[in-house]
Amino acid sequence: MLQKVMKWSFINNKLLIQSFVFGVLYMFSSVVAADGPIGFASLDGGTTGGKGGKVISVSDKAAFADAVKGSEARIVEISGKITLDYNKLTIVGSNISIIGKRGAIIMYGGLHLKGSKNVIIKNIIFQDPAGNHSAAVKMDDQAQNIWIDHCNLTAMPRQKISDRTHGHTIHVEGGAKNITISYCYFHHFVHNVIFCPNPAHDAIDANTTITIHDCWFDGTWSRNPRTRSGRFH
């Protein structure tokens, strides 16, 4: 019996490692990154993020939180692993590109695009981001022109994903619009992607527009995605 348990544990760990490796390869599958998004994030002037702004390199929580505030054009480059406060969201401003260097990880917590405009989030591994009512990336309060590209979003490294009963990888509500999610790898998560979940916001959420293309959903139990309002393709 012990041998069977050990064998299954080995197989399970091997599958988790394979999923992680495949996800990293999928994230960096494009040799040359696209100049801009396709779909809804290309509308109303497009989504350019921090193009032309200063480059800020960060590798810890405090520096990251400071760098992503405000509305001045800037490019924030993440290296290594940044561990945020669990079940808390870090406010992200406008006119910003948040770019992960190879293997960059944001663990626990998540990013809150509250009314943010013109934001690019690219090449980041989000691990175990969501506690109750949290998300790896949350957009609300009429956030606009957001492009999430080549990201890896997962409940790992926790293996018991049945415990992940709340929170999402991506959460959109409050009339956020002109959003494109492209070439992302969603895996090992219970409640995955949710759009416009609150019936009290139906009137404003009718303006929500989201494009999802070339994404991979692997071992995500539900909400792939789920929505009740807005326009999506």
XYZ file of N, CA and C in Angstrom:
699
model
N 0.837 -1.211 0.000
C 0.000 0.000 0.000
C 0.868 1.257 0.000
N 1.927 1.248 0.843
C 2.826 2.388 0.923
C 3.503 2.635 -0.415
N 3.873 1.550 -1.099
C 4.506 1.701 -2.405
C 3.565 2.371 -3.394
N 2.282 1.998 -3.346
C 1.293 2.594 -4.256
C 1.145 4.083 -3.969
N 1.088 4.454 -2.679
C 0.964 5.860 -2.303
C 2.173 6.647 -2.785
N 3.370 6.069 -2.570
C 4.592 6.756 -2.989
C 4.635 6.898 -4.502
N 4.173 5.870 -5.199
C 4.161 5.915 -6.660
C 3.209 6.994 -7.140
N 2.016 7.078 -6.547
C 1.051 8.104 -6.966
C 1.575 9.501 -6.648
N 2.235 9.664 -5.478
C 2.794 10.963 -5.122
C 3.833 11.397 -6.141
N 4.651 10.430 -6.583
C 5.675 10.742 -7.580
C 5.034 11.165 -8.895
N 4.005 10.438 -9.313
C 3.319 10.766 -10.568
C 2.672 12.131 -10.479
N 2.010 12.405 -9.342
C 1.339 13.690 -9.162
C 2.332 14.848 -9.231
N 3.468 14.687 -8.537
C 4.487 15.736 -8.561
C 5.056 15.912 -9.959
N 5.226 14.802 -10.662
C 5.757 14.865 -12.019
C 4.803 15.618 -12.931
N 3.495 15.367 -12.784
C 2.507 16.068 -13.602
C 2.514 17.563 -13.306
N 2.642 17.929 -12.027
C 2.674 19.342 -11.669
C 3.895 20.023 -12.253
N 5.042 19.352 -12.203
C 6.266 19.908 -12.778
C 6.132 20.057 -14.285
N 5.565 19.037 -14.946
C 5.374 19.112 -16.386
C 4.455 20.272 -16.752
N 3.362 20.445 -15.991
C 2.438 21.546 -16.268
C 3.144 22.883 -16.147
N 3.999 23.004 -15.129
C 4.718 24.260 -14.924
C 5.671 24.521 -16.090
N 6.429 23.506 -16.488
C 7.386 23.662 -17.582
C 6.675 23.991 -18.880
N 5.602 23.238 -19.194
C 4.859 23.502 -20.418
C 4.290 24.917 -20.407
N 3.830 25.365 -19.225
C 3.274 26.713 -19.127
C 4.307 27.781 -19.416
N 5.526 27.596 -18.876
C 6.589 28.566 -19.141
C 6.923 28.594 -20.626
N 7.017 27.409 -21.245
C 7.297 27.358 -22.677
C 6.188 28.021 -23.471
N 4.940 27.809 -23.052
C 3.800 28.412 -23.751
C 3.835 29.924 -23.639
N 4.186 30.434 -22.455
C 4.256 31.874 -22.263
C 5.237 32.527 -23.211
N 6.368 31.865 -23.451
C 7.415 32.455 -24.263
C 7.472 31.829 -25.658
N 6.313 31.375 -26.144
C 6.257 30.685 -27.421
C 6.512 31.608 -28.599
N 6.210 32.910 -28.460
C 6.424 33.851 -29.545
C 7.860 34.356 -29.497
N 8.571 34.201 -30.584
C 9.948 34.665 -30.642
C 9.987 36.191 -30.577
N 9.063 36.832 -31.288
C 8.958 38.284 -31.270
C 7.586 38.664 -30.736
N 7.555 39.474 -29.688
C 6.280 39.868 -29.104
C 5.527 40.786 -30.050
N 4.215 40.716 -30.009
C 3.402 41.582 -30.850
C 3.598 43.034 -30.430
N 3.508 43.937 -31.404
C 3.660 45.363 -31.119
C 2.486 45.897 -30.315
N 1.352 45.262 -30.455
C 0.177 45.714 -29.734
C -0.869 44.619 -29.706
N -1.911 44.811 -28.914
C -2.934 43.772 -28.784
C -3.854 43.741 -29.995
N -4.510 42.610 -30.178
C -5.604 42.529 -31.122
C -6.896 42.446 -30.313
N -8.004 42.771 -30.933
C -9.268 42.730 -30.220
C -9.571 44.048 -29.534
N -10.362 43.972 -28.468
C -10.912 45.165 -27.844
C -9.858 46.118 -27.284
N -8.725 45.597 -26.813
C -7.707 46.480 -26.246
C -7.027 47.355 -27.298
N -7.316 47.107 -28.573
C -6.757 47.937 -29.643
C -7.624 49.155 -29.943
N -8.807 49.235 -29.324
C -9.736 50.324 -29.615
C -9.426 51.583 -28.797
N -10.065 52.672 -29.195
C -9.966 53.950 -28.460
C -8.524 54.379 -28.232
N -7.738 54.339 -29.289
C -6.341 54.751 -29.193
C -5.379 53.633 -28.902
N -5.892 52.441 -28.625
C -5.033 51.290 -28.376
C -4.473 51.266 -26.970
N -3.680 50.227 -26.694
C -3.079 50.038 -25.380
C -1.572 49.990 -25.543
N -0.907 51.025 -25.092
C 0.544 51.150 -25.250
C 1.288 51.045 -23.928
N 0.563 51.021 -22.810
C 1.201 50.903 -21.507
C 2.142 52.062 -21.224
N 3.343 51.727 -20.785
C 4.321 52.760 -20.423
C 5.299 53.094 -21.521
N 4.943 52.820 -22.759
C 5.836 53.055 -23.894
C 6.392 54.480 -23.864
N 7.724 54.580 -23.985
C 8.385 55.881 -23.979
C 8.736 56.401 -22.600
N 8.267 55.716 -21.553
C 8.551 56.153 -20.188
C 9.825 55.542 -19.642
N 10.168 55.924 -18.428
C 11.383 55.407 -17.803
C 11.213 53.939 -17.437
N 12.324 53.217 -17.347
C 12.323 51.804 -16.983
C 12.725 51.675 -15.520
N 11.894 50.972 -14.752
C 12.147 50.764 -13.327
C 12.270 49.270 -13.076
N 13.385 48.834 -12.503
C 13.593 47.421 -12.207
C 13.297 47.165 -10.735
N 12.495 46.138 -10.456
C 12.130 45.829 -9.074
C 12.261 44.332 -8.824
N 12.502 43.988 -7.546
C 12.608 42.573 -7.186
C 12.057 42.295 -5.791
N 11.367 43.269 -5.185
C 10.773 43.043 -3.873
C 9.442 43.771 -3.776
N 8.671 43.420 -2.752
C 7.297 43.911 -2.601
C 7.225 45.425 -2.468
N 8.050 46.009 -1.643
C 7.974 47.449 -1.394
C 8.300 48.253 -2.653
N 9.358 47.864 -3.337
C 9.744 48.572 -4.558
C 8.688 48.414 -5.640
N 8.096 47.223 -5.708
C 7.061 46.975 -6.708
C 5.838 47.858 -6.450
N 5.353 47.879 -5.213
C 4.168 48.659 -4.877
C 4.377 50.140 -5.169
N 5.574 50.636 -4.920
C 5.871 52.044 -5.177
C 5.944 52.325 -6.681
N 6.505 51.392 -7.435
C 6.723 51.601 -8.867
C 5.435 51.597 -9.672
N 4.421 50.842 -9.222
C 3.206 50.709 -10.028
C 2.153 51.765 -9.704
N 2.440 52.667 -8.771
C 1.492 53.729 -8.435
C 1.569 54.870 -9.450
N 0.513 55.677 -9.509
C 0.552 56.894 -10.294
C 0.163 56.712 -11.749
N 0.320 57.783 -12.526
C -0.118 57.763 -13.929
C 0.962 58.164 -14.908
N 2.165 58.440 -14.430
C 3.273 58.771 -15.322
C 3.674 57.539 -16.121
N 3.951 57.725 -17.408
C 4.346 56.593 -18.254
C 5.629 55.959 -17.721
N 5.619 54.638 -17.503
C 6.809 53.924 -17.055
C 6.671 52.449 -17.363
N 7.816 51.786 -17.430
C 7.899 50.349 -17.666
C 8.523 49.730 -16.419
N 7.774 48.871 -15.758
C 8.251 48.226 -14.539
C 8.669 46.801 -14.880
N 9.953 46.519 -14.719
C 10.479 45.189 -15.006
C 10.670 44.423 -13.704
N 10.074 43.218 -13.648
C 10.130 42.376 -12.450
C 11.142 41.264 -12.664
N 11.964 41.030 -11.658
C 12.876 39.884 -11.696
C 12.734 39.091 -10.406
N 12.967 37.785 -10.500
C 12.861 36.927 -9.331
C 11.435 36.736 -8.881
N 11.254 36.489 -7.576
C 9.926 36.254 -7.001
C 9.546 37.396 -6.073
N 8.376 37.982 -6.319
C 7.835 39.021 -5.443
C 6.664 38.416 -4.682
N 6.775 38.364 -3.380
C 5.739 37.792 -2.535
C 4.900 38.917 -1.950
N 3.651 39.024 -2.400
C 2.749 40.059 -1.910
C 2.026 39.566 -0.664
N 1.276 40.459 -0.028
C 0.497 40.076 1.145
C -0.675 39.212 0.705
N -0.830 38.061 1.343
C -1.871 37.120 0.941
C -3.254 37.730 1.089
N -4.070 37.530 0.066
C -5.464 37.979 0.078
C -5.588 39.504 0.064
N -4.536 40.205 -0.410
C -4.597 41.649 -0.552
C -4.199 42.030 -1.978
N -4.798 43.118 -2.458
C -4.539 43.581 -3.814
C -3.661 44.823 -3.797
N -2.696 44.862 -4.701
C -1.816 46.019 -4.857
C -2.380 46.929 -5.940
N -2.608 48.193 -5.603
C -3.184 49.141 -6.551
C -2.189 49.451 -7.662
N -2.683 49.375 -8.908
C -1.873 49.680 -10.082
C -2.454 50.928 -10.749
N -1.598 51.870 -11.105
C -2.030 53.105 -11.736
C -2.253 52.951 -13.235
N -2.036 54.026 -13.968
C -2.295 54.062 -15.411
C -1.001 54.288 -16.193
N -1.082 54.054 -17.502
C 0.043 54.296 -18.420
C 1.297 53.546 -17.976
N 1.129 52.250 -17.783
C 2.209 51.438 -17.238
C 2.287 50.093 -17.941
N 3.508 49.623 -18.149
C 3.761 48.246 -18.588
C 4.450 47.519 -17.451
N 3.875 46.408 -17.016
C 4.482 45.575 -15.977
C 4.977 44.314 -16.678
N 6.278 44.198 -16.814
C 6.882 43.157 -17.639
C 7.752 42.260 -16.769
N 7.531 40.957 -16.842
C 8.372 40.028 -16.115
C 9.566 39.595 -16.941
N 10.740 39.641 -16.325
C 11.894 39.002 -16.950
C 11.700 37.494 -16.845
N 12.469 36.732 -17.585
C 12.232 35.285 -17.660
C 12.169 34.668 -16.266
N 11.048 33.979 -16.002
C 10.862 33.300 -14.736
C 10.336 34.178 -13.615
N 9.969 35.420 -13.907
C 9.479 36.326 -12.859
C 8.155 35.834 -12.282
N 8.033 35.896 -10.949
C 6.857 35.373 -10.248
C 6.272 36.443 -9.333
N 4.951 36.560 -9.350
C 4.224 37.296 -8.304
C 3.410 36.259 -7.543
N 3.676 36.143 -6.252
C 3.065 35.091 -5.446
C 2.194 35.699 -4.357
N 1.030 35.087 -4.139
C 0.029 35.560 -3.188
C -0.469 36.940 -3.652
N -1.494 37.451 -2.985
C -2.012 38.757 -3.345
C -2.409 38.853 -4.806
N -2.429 40.075 -5.334
C -2.786 40.271 -6.729
C -2.715 41.742 -7.086
N -3.081 42.069 -8.319
C -3.024 43.436 -8.828
C -4.439 43.977 -8.972
N -4.671 45.206 -8.542
C -5.981 45.826 -8.618
C -5.916 47.018 -9.560
N -6.553 46.889 -10.702
C -6.636 47.957 -11.684
C -7.964 48.679 -11.473
N -7.976 49.567 -10.506
C -9.195 50.263 -10.089
C -9.286 51.587 -10.853
N -10.042 51.563 -11.954
C -10.138 52.743 -12.791
C -8.886 53.019 -13.598
N -7.980 52.061 -13.651
C -6.713 52.245 -14.367
C -6.947 52.316 -15.871
N -6.091 53.075 -16.545
C -6.178 53.225 -17.997
C -4.821 52.888 -18.626
N -4.882 52.182 -19.741
C -3.690 51.935 -20.550
C -2.615 51.161 -19.777
N -2.896 49.887 -19.519
C -2.008 49.040 -18.726
C -1.682 47.761 -19.497
N -0.406 47.398 -19.528
C 0.044 46.125 -20.101
C 0.657 45.288 -18.982
N 0.247 44.020 -18.897
C 0.821 43.060 -17.946
C 1.297 41.868 -18.768
N 2.594 41.588 -18.717
C 3.150 40.622 -19.665
C 4.252 39.773 -19.021
N 4.268 38.489 -19.396
C 5.365 37.569 -19.051
C 5.541 37.378 -17.537
N 4.439 37.250 -16.818
C 4.506 37.076 -15.366
C 3.841 35.760 -14.976
N 4.456 35.051 -14.047
C 3.864 33.859 -13.452
C 3.170 34.281 -12.162
N 1.849 34.126 -12.099
C 1.091 34.420 -10.884
C 0.823 33.105 -10.161
N 1.356 32.954 -8.965
C 1.196 31.715 -8.209
C 0.330 31.942 -6.977
N -0.657 31.056 -6.803
C -1.494 31.041 -5.603
C -1.966 32.441 -5.232
N -2.641 33.157 -6.165
C -2.922 34.564 -5.935
C -4.146 34.881 -5.105
N -5.073 33.943 -4.981
C -6.416 34.349 -4.571
C -6.837 33.764 -3.243
N -7.111 34.650 -2.300
C -7.842 34.265 -1.118
C -9.303 34.600 -1.362
N -10.070 34.743 -0.318
C -11.492 35.065 -0.477
C -11.674 36.369 -1.244
N -12.376 36.285 -2.375
C -12.748 37.457 -3.151
C -11.546 38.241 -3.659
N -10.432 37.573 -3.852
C -9.250 38.201 -4.404
C -9.043 37.681 -5.825
N -7.948 38.093 -6.462
C -7.657 37.648 -7.824
C -6.205 37.962 -8.145
N -5.652 37.290 -9.149
C -4.329 37.661 -9.631
C -4.385 39.046 -10.250
N -5.431 39.288 -11.061
C -5.646 40.613 -11.651
C -7.137 40.933 -11.548
N -7.455 42.030 -10.867
C -8.839 42.486 -10.765
C -8.971 43.842 -11.453
N -9.988 43.979 -12.304
C -10.250 45.229 -13.017
C -11.665 45.690 -12.705
N -11.811 46.941 -12.268
C -13.137 47.472 -11.982
C -13.108 48.998 -12.055
N -14.213 49.636 -11.632
C -14.313 51.087 -11.603
C -13.977 51.705 -12.968
N -14.503 51.071 -14.032
C -14.346 51.530 -15.408
C -12.885 51.584 -15.863
N -12.096 50.624 -15.420
C -10.749 50.467 -15.980
C -10.869 50.295 -17.495
N -9.867 50.747 -18.225
C -10.000 50.773 -19.677
C -8.650 50.542 -20.358
N -8.702 49.825 -21.469
C -7.534 49.522 -22.287
C -6.461 48.801 -21.465
N -6.767 47.530 -21.223
C -5.895 46.651 -20.445
C -5.505 45.462 -21.323
N -4.217 45.154 -21.364
C -3.732 44.014 -22.154
C -2.934 43.092 -21.243
N -3.428 41.866 -21.049
C -2.730 40.828 -20.279
C -2.224 39.797 -21.274
N -0.922 39.614 -21.332
C -0.327 38.836 -22.420
C 0.784 37.916 -21.908
N 0.774 36.666 -22.375
C 1.821 35.696 -22.058
C 2.061 35.583 -20.550
N 0.981 35.412 -19.797
C 1.099 35.199 -18.359
C 0.690 33.764 -18.001
N 1.180 33.310 -16.863
C 0.915 31.974 -16.336
C 0.195 32.161 -15.006
N -1.041 31.645 -14.897
C -1.857 31.896 -13.707
C -2.304 30.568 -13.105
N -1.969 30.343 -11.823
C -2.199 29.032 -11.230
C -2.338 29.117 -9.713
N -2.987 28.093 -9.143
C -3.038 27.962 -7.689
C -1.785 27.285 -7.146
N -0.968 26.712 -8.019
C 0.281 26.117 -7.566
C 1.149 27.188 -6.894
N 2.091 26.815 -6.017
C 2.565 25.453 -5.792
C 1.729 24.612 -4.846
N 0.607 25.125 -4.354
C -0.257 24.277 -3.536
C -0.811 23.155 -4.395
N -0.688 21.921 -3.931
C -1.154 20.804 -4.731
C -2.624 20.493 -4.494
N -3.139 20.835 -3.301
C -4.514 20.502 -2.977
C -5.427 21.634 -3.444
N -5.680 21.694 -4.747
C -6.430 22.821 -5.287
C -7.897 22.763 -4.890
N -8.355 21.640 -4.328
C -9.738 21.581 -3.861
C -9.964 22.568 -2.725
N -8.899 23.041 -2.093
C -9.029 24.047 -1.038
C -9.263 25.441 -1.606
N -9.042 25.611 -2.914
C -9.124 26.938 -3.513
C -10.565 27.207 -3.932
N -11.407 27.484 -2.975
C -12.831 27.600 -3.252
C -13.277 29.028 -3.493
N -12.401 30.000 -3.318
C -12.751 31.395 -3.530
C -11.673 32.050 -4.378
N -12.008 33.241 -4.889
C -11.027 33.967 -5.665
C -10.939 33.470 -7.099
N -10.244 34.241 -7.928
C -10.133 33.939 -9.346
C -8.745 34.311 -9.848
N -8.439 33.846 -11.032
C -7.223 34.328 -11.675
C -7.450 35.740 -12.189
N -8.545 35.944 -12.938
C -8.885 37.272 -13.453
C -10.339 37.591 -13.112
N -10.576 38.792 -12.608
C -11.904 39.222 -12.174
C -12.164 40.597 -12.790
N -13.243 40.701 -13.581
C -13.576 41.958 -14.248
C -15.005 42.356 -13.901
N -15.192 43.607 -13.493
C -16.530 44.120 -13.226
C -16.488 45.641 -13.227
N -17.594 46.287 -12.871
C -17.629 47.736 -12.723
C -17.412 48.508 -14.006
N -17.858 47.949 -15.152
C -17.790 48.668 -16.409
C -16.412 48.738 -17.036
N -15.473 47.908 -16.588
C -14.162 47.862 -17.232
C -14.330 47.439 -18.692
N -13.563 48.035 -19.595
C -13.762 47.731 -21.014
C -12.448 47.815 -21.788
N -12.526 47.378 -23.041
C -11.364 47.361 -23.937
C -10.225 46.540 -23.326
N -10.525 45.285 -23.075
C -9.579 44.374 -22.436
C -9.239 43.241 -23.404
N -7.961 42.914 -23.517
C -7.525 41.746 -24.277
C -6.672 40.854 -23.388
N -6.989 39.560 -23.396
C -6.221 38.548 -22.663
C -5.700 37.566 -23.708
N -4.389 37.505 -23.880
C -3.829 36.725 -24.990
C -2.658 35.854 -24.547
N -2.570 34.666 -25.159
C -1.443 33.752 -24.958
C -1.155 33.507 -23.477
N -2.194 33.336 -22.682
C -2.023 33.054 -21.264
C -2.301 31.584 -20.964
N -1.646 31.076 -19.938
C -1.789 29.690 -19.512
C -2.459 29.678 -18.142
N -3.714 29.208 -18.097
C -4.477 29.090 -16.858
C -4.472 27.624 -16.441
N -4.012 27.315 -15.239
C -3.970 25.893 -14.868
C -4.077 25.687 -13.363
N -4.648 24.504 -13.021
C -4.782 24.060 -11.639
C -5.390 25.151 -10.758
N -6.650 25.467 -11.091
C -7.390 26.476 -10.335
C -8.853 26.059 -10.307
N -9.541 26.353 -9.206
C -10.935 25.943 -9.080
C -11.854 26.937 -9.777
N -11.958 28.149 -9.245
C -12.781 29.189 -9.864
C -11.838 30.076 -10.668
N -11.908 29.983 -11.977
C -10.851 30.521 -12.816
C -11.066 31.991 -13.195
N -11.848 32.261 -14.222
C -12.005 33.622 -14.745
C -13.465 34.049 -14.634
N -13.703 35.227 -14.043
C -15.070 35.693 -13.848
C -15.227 37.106 -14.399
N -16.304 37.307 -15.182
C -16.606 38.622 -15.728
C -17.999 39.057 -15.262
N -18.110 40.271 -14.793
C -19.406 40.910 -14.494
C -20.318 40.025 -13.642
N -19.885 39.618 -12.448
C -20.678 38.676 -11.662
C -21.814 39.288 -10.856
N -21.821 40.596 -10.670
C -22.755 41.231 -9.749
C -23.969 41.791 -10.490
N -25.150 41.242 -10.260
C -26.337 41.741 -10.970
C -26.639 43.206 -10.680
N -26.169 43.720 -9.554
C -26.385 45.128 -9.230
C -25.627 46.054 -10.173
N -24.637 45.497 -10.890
C -23.823 46.300 -11.802
C -24.163 46.046 -13.271
N -25.284 45.379 -13.534
C -25.604 45.003 -14.910
C -25.633 46.192 -15.863
N -26.149 47.327 -15.428
C -26.273 48.477 -16.319
C -24.910 48.956 -16.795
N -23.969 49.132 -15.874
C -22.647 49.601 -16.265
C -21.822 48.488 -16.900
N -22.031 47.238 -16.455
C -21.277 46.125 -17.023
C -21.684 45.816 -18.464
N -22.807 46.355 -18.902
C -23.196 46.184 -20.299
C -22.165 46.802 -21.243
N -21.344 47.721 -20.722
C -20.306 48.367 -21.531
C -19.012 47.566 -21.584
N -18.919 46.509 -20.795
C -17.681 45.721 -20.728
C -17.418 45.011 -22.046
N -16.171 45.092 -22.512
C -15.767 44.431 -23.759
C -14.443 43.717 -23.534
N -14.413 42.427 -23.831
C -13.214 41.616 -23.556
C -12.939 40.666 -24.716
N -11.687 40.619 -25.118
C -11.203 39.630 -26.094
C -10.323 38.616 -25.371
N -10.580 37.330 -25.597
C -9.679 36.273 -25.126
C -9.240 35.475 -26.349
N -7.947 35.381 -26.571
C -7.502 34.576 -27.715
C -6.191 33.855 -27.410
N -6.079 32.666 -27.989
C -4.876 31.833 -27.908
C -4.451 31.573 -26.467
N -5.428 31.324 -25.589
C -5.138 30.965 -24.203
C -5.343 29.465 -23.994
N -4.716 28.921 -22.983
C -4.771 27.492 -22.690
C -5.329 27.325 -21.275
N -6.440 26.588 -21.178
C -7.070 26.281 -19.897
C -6.803 24.811 -19.589
N -6.072 24.558 -18.516
C -5.582 23.209 -18.234
C -5.802 22.888 -16.751
N -6.739 21.977 -16.467
C -6.984 21.610 -15.079
C -7.666 22.701 -14.286
N -8.447 23.542 -14.953
C -9.235 24.570 -14.271
C -10.664 24.054 -14.182
N -11.213 24.012 -12.969
C -12.442 23.272 -12.719
C -13.690 23.986 -13.208
N -13.702 25.310 -13.184
C -14.930 26.030 -13.538
C -14.605 27.471 -13.926
N -15.619 28.148 -14.509
C -15.507 29.560 -14.885
C -14.359 29.759 -15.874
N -14.550 29.235 -17.052
C -13.483 29.215 -18.055
C -13.804 29.932 -19.359
N -14.248 31.178 -19.371
C -14.665 31.995 -18.217
C -16.169 31.904 -17.993
N -16.630 32.642 -16.979
C -18.057 32.771 -16.702
C -18.429 34.251 -16.737
N -19.589 34.561 -17.342
C -20.000 35.957 -17.414
C -21.526 36.058 -17.395
N -22.023 37.265 -17.076
C -23.460 37.484 -17.090
C -23.820 38.740 -17.862
N -22.836 39.524 -18.306
C -23.146 40.777 -18.985
C -21.972 41.161 -19.873
N -22.135 42.213 -20.684
C -21.060 42.710 -21.524
C -20.957 41.981 -22.851
N -19.882 42.296 -23.579
C -19.608 41.695 -24.883
C -18.244 41.035 -24.865
N -18.183 39.802 -25.375
C -16.952 39.006 -25.297
C -16.780 38.201 -26.578
N -15.517 37.975 -26.909
C -15.228 37.045 -28.018
C -13.814 36.520 -27.867
